[in-house]
mmCIF file of C-alpha atoms in Angstrom:
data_model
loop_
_atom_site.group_PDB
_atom_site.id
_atom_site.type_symbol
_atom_site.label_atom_id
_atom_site.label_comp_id
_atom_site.label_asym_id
_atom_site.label_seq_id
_atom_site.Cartn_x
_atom_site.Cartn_y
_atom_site.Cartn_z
ATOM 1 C CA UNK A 1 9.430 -4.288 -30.729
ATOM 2 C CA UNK A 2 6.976 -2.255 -29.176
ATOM 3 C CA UNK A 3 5.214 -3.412 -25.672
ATOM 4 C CA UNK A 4 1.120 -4.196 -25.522
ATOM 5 C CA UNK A 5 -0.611 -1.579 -23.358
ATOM 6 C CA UNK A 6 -0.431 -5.344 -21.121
ATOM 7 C CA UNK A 7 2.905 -5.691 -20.691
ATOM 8 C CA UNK A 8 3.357 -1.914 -20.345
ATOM 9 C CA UNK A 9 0.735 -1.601 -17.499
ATOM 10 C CA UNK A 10 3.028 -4.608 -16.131
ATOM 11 C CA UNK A 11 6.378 -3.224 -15.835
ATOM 12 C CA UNK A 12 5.032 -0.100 -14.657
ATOM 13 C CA UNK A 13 3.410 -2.016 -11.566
ATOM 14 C CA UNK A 14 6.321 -3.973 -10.875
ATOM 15 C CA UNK A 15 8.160 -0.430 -11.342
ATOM 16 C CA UNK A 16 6.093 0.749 -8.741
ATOM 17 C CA UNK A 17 5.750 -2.102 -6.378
ATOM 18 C CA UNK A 18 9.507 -1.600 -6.293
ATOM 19 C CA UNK A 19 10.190 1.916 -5.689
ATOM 20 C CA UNK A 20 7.987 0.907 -2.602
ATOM 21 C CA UNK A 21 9.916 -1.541 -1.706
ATOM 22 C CA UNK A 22 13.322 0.189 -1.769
ATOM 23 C CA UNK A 23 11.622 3.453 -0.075
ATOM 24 C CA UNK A 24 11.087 1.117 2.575
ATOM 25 C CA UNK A 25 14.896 -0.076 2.509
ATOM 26 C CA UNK A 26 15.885 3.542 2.821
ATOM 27 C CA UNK A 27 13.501 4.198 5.821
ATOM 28 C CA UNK A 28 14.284 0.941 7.326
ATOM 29 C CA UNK A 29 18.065 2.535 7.152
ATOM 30 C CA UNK A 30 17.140 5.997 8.682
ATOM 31 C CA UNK A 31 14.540 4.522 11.878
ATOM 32 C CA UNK A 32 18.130 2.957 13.199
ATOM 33 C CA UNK A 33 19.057 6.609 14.050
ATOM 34 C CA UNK A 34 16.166 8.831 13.771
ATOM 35 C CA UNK A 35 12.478 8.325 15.846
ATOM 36 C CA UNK A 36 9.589 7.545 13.598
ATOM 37 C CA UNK A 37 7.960 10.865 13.542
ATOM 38 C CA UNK A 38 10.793 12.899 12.743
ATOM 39 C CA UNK A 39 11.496 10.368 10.055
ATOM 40 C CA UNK A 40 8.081 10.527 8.370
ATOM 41 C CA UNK A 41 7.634 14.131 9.083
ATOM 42 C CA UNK A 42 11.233 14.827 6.690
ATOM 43 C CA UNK A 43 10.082 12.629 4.268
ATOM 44 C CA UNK A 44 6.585 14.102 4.472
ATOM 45 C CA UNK A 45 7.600 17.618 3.642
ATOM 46 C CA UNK A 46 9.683 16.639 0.549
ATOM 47 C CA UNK A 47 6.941 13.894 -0.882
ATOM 48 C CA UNK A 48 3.926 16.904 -0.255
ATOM 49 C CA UNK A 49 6.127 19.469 -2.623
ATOM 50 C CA UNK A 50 6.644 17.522 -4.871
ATOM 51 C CA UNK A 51 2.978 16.416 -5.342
ATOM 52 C CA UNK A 52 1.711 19.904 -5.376
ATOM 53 C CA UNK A 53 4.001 20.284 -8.204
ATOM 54 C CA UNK A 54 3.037 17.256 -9.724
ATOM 55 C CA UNK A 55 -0.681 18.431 -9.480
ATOM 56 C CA UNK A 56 0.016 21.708 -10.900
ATOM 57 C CA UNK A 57 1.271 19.822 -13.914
ATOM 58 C CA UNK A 58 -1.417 17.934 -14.661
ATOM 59 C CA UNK A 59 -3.958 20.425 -13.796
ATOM 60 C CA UNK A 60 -5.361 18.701 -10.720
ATOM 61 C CA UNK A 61 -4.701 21.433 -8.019
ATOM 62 C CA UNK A 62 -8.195 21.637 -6.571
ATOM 63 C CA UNK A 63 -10.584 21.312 -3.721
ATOM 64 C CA UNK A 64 -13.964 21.896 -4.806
ATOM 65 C CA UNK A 65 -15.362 18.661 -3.737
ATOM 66 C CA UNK A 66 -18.886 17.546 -2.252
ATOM 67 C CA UNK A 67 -19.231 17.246 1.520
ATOM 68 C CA UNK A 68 -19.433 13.824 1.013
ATOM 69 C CA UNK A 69 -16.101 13.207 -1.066
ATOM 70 C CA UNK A 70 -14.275 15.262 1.769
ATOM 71 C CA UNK A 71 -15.451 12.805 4.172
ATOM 72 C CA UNK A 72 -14.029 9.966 2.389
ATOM 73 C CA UNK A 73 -10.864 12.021 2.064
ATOM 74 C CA UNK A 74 -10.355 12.811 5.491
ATOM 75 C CA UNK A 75 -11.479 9.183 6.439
ATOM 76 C CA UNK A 76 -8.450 7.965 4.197
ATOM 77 C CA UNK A 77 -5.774 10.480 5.043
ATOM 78 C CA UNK A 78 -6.482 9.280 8.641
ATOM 79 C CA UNK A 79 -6.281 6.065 7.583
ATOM 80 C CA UNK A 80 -3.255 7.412 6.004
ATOM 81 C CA UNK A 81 -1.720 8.365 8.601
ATOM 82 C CA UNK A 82 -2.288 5.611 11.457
ATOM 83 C CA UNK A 83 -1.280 2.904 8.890
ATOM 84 C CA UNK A 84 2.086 4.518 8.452
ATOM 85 C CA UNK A 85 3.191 4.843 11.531
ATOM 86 C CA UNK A 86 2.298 1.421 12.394
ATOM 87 C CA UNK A 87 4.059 0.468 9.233
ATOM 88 C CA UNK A 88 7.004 2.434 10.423
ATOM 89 C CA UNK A 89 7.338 0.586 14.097
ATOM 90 C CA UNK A 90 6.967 -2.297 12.962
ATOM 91 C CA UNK A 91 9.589 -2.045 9.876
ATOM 92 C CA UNK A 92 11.939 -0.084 12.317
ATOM 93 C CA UNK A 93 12.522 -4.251 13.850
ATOM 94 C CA UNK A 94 10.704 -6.543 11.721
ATOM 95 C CA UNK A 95 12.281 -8.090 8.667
ATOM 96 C CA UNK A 96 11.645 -6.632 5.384
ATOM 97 C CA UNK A 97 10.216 -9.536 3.663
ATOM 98 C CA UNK A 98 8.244 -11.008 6.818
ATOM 99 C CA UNK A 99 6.425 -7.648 6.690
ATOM 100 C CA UNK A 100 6.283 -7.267 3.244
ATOM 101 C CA UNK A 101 4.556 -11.114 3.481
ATOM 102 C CA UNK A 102 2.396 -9.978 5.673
ATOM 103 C CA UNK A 103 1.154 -7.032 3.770
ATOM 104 C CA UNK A 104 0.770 -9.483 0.871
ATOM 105 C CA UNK A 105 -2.762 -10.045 2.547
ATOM 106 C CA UNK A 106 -3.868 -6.982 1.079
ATOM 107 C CA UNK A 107 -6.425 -8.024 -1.258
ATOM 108 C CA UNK A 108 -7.921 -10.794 0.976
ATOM 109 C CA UNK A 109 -8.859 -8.026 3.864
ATOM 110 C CA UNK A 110 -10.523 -5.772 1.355
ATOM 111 C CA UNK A 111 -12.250 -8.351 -0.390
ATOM 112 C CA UNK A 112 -13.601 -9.506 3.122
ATOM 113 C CA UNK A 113 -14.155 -5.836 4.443
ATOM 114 C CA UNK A 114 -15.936 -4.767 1.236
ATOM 115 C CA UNK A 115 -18.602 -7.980 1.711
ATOM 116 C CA UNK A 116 -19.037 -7.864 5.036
ATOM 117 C CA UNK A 117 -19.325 -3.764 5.072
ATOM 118 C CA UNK A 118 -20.585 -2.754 1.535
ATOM 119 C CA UNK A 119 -22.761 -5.656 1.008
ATOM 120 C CA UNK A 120 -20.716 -7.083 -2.055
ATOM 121 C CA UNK A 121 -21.061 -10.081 -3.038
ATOM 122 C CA UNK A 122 -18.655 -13.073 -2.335
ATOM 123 C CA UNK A 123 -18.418 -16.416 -3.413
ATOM 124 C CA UNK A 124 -17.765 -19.543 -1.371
ATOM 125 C CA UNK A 125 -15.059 -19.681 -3.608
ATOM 126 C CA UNK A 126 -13.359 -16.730 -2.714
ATOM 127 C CA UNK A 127 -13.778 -16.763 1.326
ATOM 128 C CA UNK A 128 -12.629 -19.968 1.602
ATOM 129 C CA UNK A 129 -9.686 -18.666 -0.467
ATOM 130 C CA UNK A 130 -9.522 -15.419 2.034
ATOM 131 C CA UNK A 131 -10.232 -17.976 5.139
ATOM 132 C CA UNK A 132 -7.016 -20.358 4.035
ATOM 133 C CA UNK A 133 -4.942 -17.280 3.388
ATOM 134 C CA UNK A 134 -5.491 -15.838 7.091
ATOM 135 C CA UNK A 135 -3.807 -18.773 7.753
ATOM 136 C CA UNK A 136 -0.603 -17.964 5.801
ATOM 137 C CA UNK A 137 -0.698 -14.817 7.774
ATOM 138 C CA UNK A 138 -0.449 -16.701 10.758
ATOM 139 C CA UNK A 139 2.709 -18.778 9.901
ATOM 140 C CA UNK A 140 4.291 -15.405 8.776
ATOM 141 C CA UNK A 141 3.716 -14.167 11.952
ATOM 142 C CA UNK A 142 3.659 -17.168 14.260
ATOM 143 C CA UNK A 143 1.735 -16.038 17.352
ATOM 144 C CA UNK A 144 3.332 -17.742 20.599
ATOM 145 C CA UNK A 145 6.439 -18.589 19.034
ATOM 146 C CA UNK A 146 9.938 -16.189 19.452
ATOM 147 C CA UNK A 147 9.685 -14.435 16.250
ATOM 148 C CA UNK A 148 6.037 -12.861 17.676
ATOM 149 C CA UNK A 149 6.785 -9.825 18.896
ATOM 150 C CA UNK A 150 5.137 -6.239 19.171
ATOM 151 C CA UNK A 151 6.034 -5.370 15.586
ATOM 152 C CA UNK A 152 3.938 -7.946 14.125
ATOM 153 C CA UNK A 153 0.704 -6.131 16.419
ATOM 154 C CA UNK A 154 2.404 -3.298 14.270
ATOM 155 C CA UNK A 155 2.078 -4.921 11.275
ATOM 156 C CA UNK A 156 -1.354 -6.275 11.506
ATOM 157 C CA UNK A 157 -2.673 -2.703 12.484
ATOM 158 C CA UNK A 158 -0.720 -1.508 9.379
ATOM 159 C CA UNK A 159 -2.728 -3.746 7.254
ATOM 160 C CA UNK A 160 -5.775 -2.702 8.896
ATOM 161 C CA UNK A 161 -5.691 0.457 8.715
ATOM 162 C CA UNK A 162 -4.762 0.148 4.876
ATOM 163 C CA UNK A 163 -7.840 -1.626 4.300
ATOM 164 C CA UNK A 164 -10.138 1.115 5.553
ATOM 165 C CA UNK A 165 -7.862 3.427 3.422
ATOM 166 C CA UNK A 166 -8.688 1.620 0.229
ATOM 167 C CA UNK A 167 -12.256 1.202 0.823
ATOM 168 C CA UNK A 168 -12.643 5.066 1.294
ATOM 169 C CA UNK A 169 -10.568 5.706 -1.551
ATOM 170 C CA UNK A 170 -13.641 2.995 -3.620
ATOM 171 C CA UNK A 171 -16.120 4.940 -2.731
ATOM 172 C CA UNK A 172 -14.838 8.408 -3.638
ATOM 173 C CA UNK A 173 -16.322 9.600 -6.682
ATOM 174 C CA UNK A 174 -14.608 9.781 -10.666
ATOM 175 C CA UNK A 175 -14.510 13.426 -10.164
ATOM 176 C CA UNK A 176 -11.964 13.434 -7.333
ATOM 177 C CA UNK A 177 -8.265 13.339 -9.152
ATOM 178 C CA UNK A 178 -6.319 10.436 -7.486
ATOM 179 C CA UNK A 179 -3.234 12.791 -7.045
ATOM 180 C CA UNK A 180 -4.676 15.272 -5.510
ATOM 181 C CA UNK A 181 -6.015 12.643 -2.817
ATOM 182 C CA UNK A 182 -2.748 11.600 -2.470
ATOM 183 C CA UNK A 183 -1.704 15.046 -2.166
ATOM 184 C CA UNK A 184 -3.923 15.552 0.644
ATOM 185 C CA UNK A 185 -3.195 12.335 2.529
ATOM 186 C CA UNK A 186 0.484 13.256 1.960
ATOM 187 C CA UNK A 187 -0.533 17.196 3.605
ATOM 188 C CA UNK A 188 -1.850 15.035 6.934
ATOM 189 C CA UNK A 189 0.262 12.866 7.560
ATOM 190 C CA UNK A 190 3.175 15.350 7.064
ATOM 191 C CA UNK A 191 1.078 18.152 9.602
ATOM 192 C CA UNK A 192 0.597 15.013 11.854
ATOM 193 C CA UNK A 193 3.437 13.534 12.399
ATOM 194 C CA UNK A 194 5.292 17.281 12.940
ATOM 195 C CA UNK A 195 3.188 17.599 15.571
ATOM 196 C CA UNK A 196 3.989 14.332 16.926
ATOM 197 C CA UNK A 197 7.615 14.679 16.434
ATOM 198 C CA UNK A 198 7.706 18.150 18.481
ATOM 199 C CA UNK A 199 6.702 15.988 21.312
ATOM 200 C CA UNK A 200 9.680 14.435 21.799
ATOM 201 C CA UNK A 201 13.600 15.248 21.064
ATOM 202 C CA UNK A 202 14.694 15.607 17.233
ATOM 203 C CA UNK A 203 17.795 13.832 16.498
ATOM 204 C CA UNK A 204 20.582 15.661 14.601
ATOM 205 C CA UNK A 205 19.879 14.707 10.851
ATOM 206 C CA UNK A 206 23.760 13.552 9.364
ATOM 207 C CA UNK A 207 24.207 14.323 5.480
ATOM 208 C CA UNK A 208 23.947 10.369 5.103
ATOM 209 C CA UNK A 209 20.564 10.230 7.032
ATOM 210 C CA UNK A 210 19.899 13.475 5.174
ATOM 211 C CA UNK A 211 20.362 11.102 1.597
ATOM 212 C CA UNK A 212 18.568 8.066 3.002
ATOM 213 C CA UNK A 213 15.720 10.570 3.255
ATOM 214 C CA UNK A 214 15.870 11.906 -0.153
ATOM 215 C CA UNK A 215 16.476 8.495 -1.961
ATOM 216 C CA UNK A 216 12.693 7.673 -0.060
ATOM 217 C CA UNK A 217 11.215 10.523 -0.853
ATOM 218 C CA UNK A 218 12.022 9.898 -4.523
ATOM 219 C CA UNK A 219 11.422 6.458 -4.901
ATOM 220 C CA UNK A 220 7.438 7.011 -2.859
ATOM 221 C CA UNK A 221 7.192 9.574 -5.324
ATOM 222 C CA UNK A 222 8.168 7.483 -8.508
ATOM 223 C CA UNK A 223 6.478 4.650 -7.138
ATOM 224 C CA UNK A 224 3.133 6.706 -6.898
ATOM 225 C CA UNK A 225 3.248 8.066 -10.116
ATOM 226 C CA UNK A 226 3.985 4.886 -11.767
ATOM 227 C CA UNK A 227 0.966 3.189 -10.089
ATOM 228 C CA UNK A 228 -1.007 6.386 -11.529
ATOM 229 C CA UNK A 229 0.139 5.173 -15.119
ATOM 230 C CA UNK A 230 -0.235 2.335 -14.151
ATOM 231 C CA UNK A 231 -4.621 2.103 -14.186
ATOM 232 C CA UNK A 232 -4.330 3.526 -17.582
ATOM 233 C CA UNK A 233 -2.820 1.258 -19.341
ATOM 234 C CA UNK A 234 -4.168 -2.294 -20.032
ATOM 235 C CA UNK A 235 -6.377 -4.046 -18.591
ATOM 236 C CA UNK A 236 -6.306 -4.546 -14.532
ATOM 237 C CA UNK A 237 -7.225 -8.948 -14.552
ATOM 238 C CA UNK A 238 -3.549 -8.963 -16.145
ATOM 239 C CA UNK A 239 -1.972 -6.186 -14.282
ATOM 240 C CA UNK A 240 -3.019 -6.696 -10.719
ATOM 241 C CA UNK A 241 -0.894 -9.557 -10.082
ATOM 242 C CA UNK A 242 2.696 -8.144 -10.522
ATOM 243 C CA UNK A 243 1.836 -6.299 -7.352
ATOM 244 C CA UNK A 244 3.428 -9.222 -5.660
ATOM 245 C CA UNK A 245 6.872 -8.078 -7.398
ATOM 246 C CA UNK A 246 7.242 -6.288 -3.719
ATOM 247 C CA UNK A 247 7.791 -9.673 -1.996
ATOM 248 C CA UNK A 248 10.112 -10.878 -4.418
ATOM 249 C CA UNK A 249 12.099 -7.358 -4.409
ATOM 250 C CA UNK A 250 11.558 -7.711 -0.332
ATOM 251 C CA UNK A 251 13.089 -11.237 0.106
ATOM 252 C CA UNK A 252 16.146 -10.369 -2.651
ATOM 253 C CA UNK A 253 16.947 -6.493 -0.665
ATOM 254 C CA UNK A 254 16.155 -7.827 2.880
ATOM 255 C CA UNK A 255 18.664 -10.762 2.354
ATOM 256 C CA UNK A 256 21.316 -7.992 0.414
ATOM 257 C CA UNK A 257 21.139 -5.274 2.423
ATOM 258 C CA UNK A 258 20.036 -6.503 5.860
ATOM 259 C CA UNK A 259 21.096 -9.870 6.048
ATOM 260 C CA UNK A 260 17.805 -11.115 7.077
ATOM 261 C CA UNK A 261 15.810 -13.935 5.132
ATOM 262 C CA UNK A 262 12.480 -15.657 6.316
ATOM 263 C CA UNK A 263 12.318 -19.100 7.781
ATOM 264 C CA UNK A 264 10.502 -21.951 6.432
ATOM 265 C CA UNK A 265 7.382 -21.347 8.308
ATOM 266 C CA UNK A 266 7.119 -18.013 6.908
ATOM 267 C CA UNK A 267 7.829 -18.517 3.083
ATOM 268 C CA UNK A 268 5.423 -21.462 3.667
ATOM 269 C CA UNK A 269 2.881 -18.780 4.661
ATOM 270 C CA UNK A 270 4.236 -16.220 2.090
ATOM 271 C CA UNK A 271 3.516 -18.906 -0.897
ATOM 272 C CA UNK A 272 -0.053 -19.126 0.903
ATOM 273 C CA UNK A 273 -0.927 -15.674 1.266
ATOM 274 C CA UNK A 274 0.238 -14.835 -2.652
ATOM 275 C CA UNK A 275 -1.574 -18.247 -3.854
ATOM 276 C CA UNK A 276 -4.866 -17.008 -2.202
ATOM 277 C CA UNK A 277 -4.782 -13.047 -3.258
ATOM 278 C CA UNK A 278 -3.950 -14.200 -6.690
ATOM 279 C CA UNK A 279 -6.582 -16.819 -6.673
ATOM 280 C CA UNK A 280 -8.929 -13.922 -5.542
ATOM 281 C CA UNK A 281 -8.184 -11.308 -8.299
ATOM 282 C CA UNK A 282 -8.728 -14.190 -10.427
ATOM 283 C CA UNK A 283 -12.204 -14.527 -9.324
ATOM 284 C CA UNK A 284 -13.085 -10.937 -9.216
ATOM 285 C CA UNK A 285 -11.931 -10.320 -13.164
ATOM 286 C CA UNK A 286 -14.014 -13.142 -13.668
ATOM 287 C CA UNK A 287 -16.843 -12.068 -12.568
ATOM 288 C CA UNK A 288 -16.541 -8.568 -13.243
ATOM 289 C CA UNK A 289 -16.375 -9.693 -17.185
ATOM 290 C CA UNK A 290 -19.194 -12.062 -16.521
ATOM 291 C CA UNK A 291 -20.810 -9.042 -15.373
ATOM 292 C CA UNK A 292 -20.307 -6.696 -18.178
ATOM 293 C CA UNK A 293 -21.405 -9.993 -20.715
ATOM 294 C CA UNK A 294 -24.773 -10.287 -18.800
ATOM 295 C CA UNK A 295 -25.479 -6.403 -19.156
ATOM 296 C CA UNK A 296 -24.544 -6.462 -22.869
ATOM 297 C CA UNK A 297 -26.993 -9.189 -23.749
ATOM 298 C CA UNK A 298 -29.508 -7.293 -22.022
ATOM 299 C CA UNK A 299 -29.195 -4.180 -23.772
#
């Protein structure tokens, strides 16, 4: 039986959400033995080759953009950049699924940024929603108790600095292909982070480091290009929610692999923080349809 353009736009987010999740497992592996520059900067070289062939394929090798649309790409590739490393310290001692919980809060901080910056409009509704789900993020990270350490400053930079990358990336014209944004994000953070890494010694790379690498590299790539498919195919209101498939794949490789699995407190604030972003895509593909309705009846 052959899949809706629904259910196909589905499994190729959860697809995606979990080639994330198990690049992250493989990098999680590698930061025990190598520092996070050299790290990203190996994985950086591999993911920006195989983009530029990926362009070339689809015919999206170019750079003839406005001034302002280079802006917004530089803006996001810096964004880019800072957000990975602090991804990268913090996931170097924090548990898998506590950070993956805490990146969960995704869709609350650019709901919020996007109001309070772009002037968009936001129901009581929905910042009450956002409001009660800072709260999950609290009990995930549980300031002043043990678990609160530096790689949960990490982790809320790394969610930061993700929000300003997707807001750039919103207001970046239709002309601008999304891979070759990626590609160019991928170019700076790869020319960045050599430059950080030649400030301080390189670690000799092992052939099993050397796989770990190359398993992360693959699945950032697969996971990109599924999330590519992924906005053309069915509609988003269904789609957008299986991007929480990279807690559940988080909580179930954390506890395999690692050993690690979240307290009470934290799934508490995990179940908070998914119940709220849901809640708020809910609102926004409500809207948005409301939206299209009212301009239909005027026309």
């Amino acid at each position: 039986m052959a899949l809706s353009d629904n259910m196909r736009g589905a499994a190729l987010m959860a697809g995606s959400m979990t080639a994330f999740v198990v690049n992250d497992v493989f990098m999680k592996a590698v930061l025990v033995d190598l520092p996070v520059f050299q790290a990203t900067f190996l994985r950086g070289v591999g993911i920006t080759l195989c983009l530029i062939v990926l362009c070339r394929m689809l015919g999206q090798l170019r750079f003839d953009f406005p001034r302002k649309d280079w802006a917004l790409i530089v803006l996001r590739s810096l964004s880019e950049l800072i957000s990975t490393v602090f991804f990268l310290y913090a996931l170097r001692t924090m548990p898998l699924a506590n950070l993956s919980a805490v990146l969960q809060a995704l869709p609350l901080t650019v709901t919020l940024a996007s109001a309070v910056i772009f002037r968009e409009a936001i129901g009581w509704r929905r910042l009450i929603a956002i409001l009660v789900g800072f709260t999950g993020v609290l009990l995930i990270i549980q300031p002043g108790a043990e678990g609160f350490t530096t790689a949960s400053f990490y982790a809320l930079g790394a969610v930061a600095f993700v929000t300003i990358r997707d807001l750039s990336a919103r207001r970046l014209s239709a002309a601008v292909p999304s891979v070759t944004v990626a590609l160019t994000a991928a170019f700076g953070v790869t020319l960045f982070s050599g430059i950080g890494s030649s400030l301080e010694p390189w670690v000799a790379v092992t052939w099993p480091i050397f796989g770990l690498l190359i398993g992360a590299m693959l699945c950032l790539v697969c996971g990109y290009v599924f999330s590519v498919q992924t906005m053309r195919v069915g509609e988003i209101s269904f789609i957008a929610p299986f991007r929480y498939t990279s807690l559940l794949v988080a909580l179930i490789m954390g506890f395999l692999v690692f050993g690690d699995f979240p307290n009470a407190t934290t799934l508490l604030g995990a179940v908070i923080v998914v119940a709220t972003g849901l809640f708020t895509l809910y609102r926004e593909a409500r809207l948005k349809r409301a939206n299209r309705l009212q301009m239909g009846r005027m026309r």
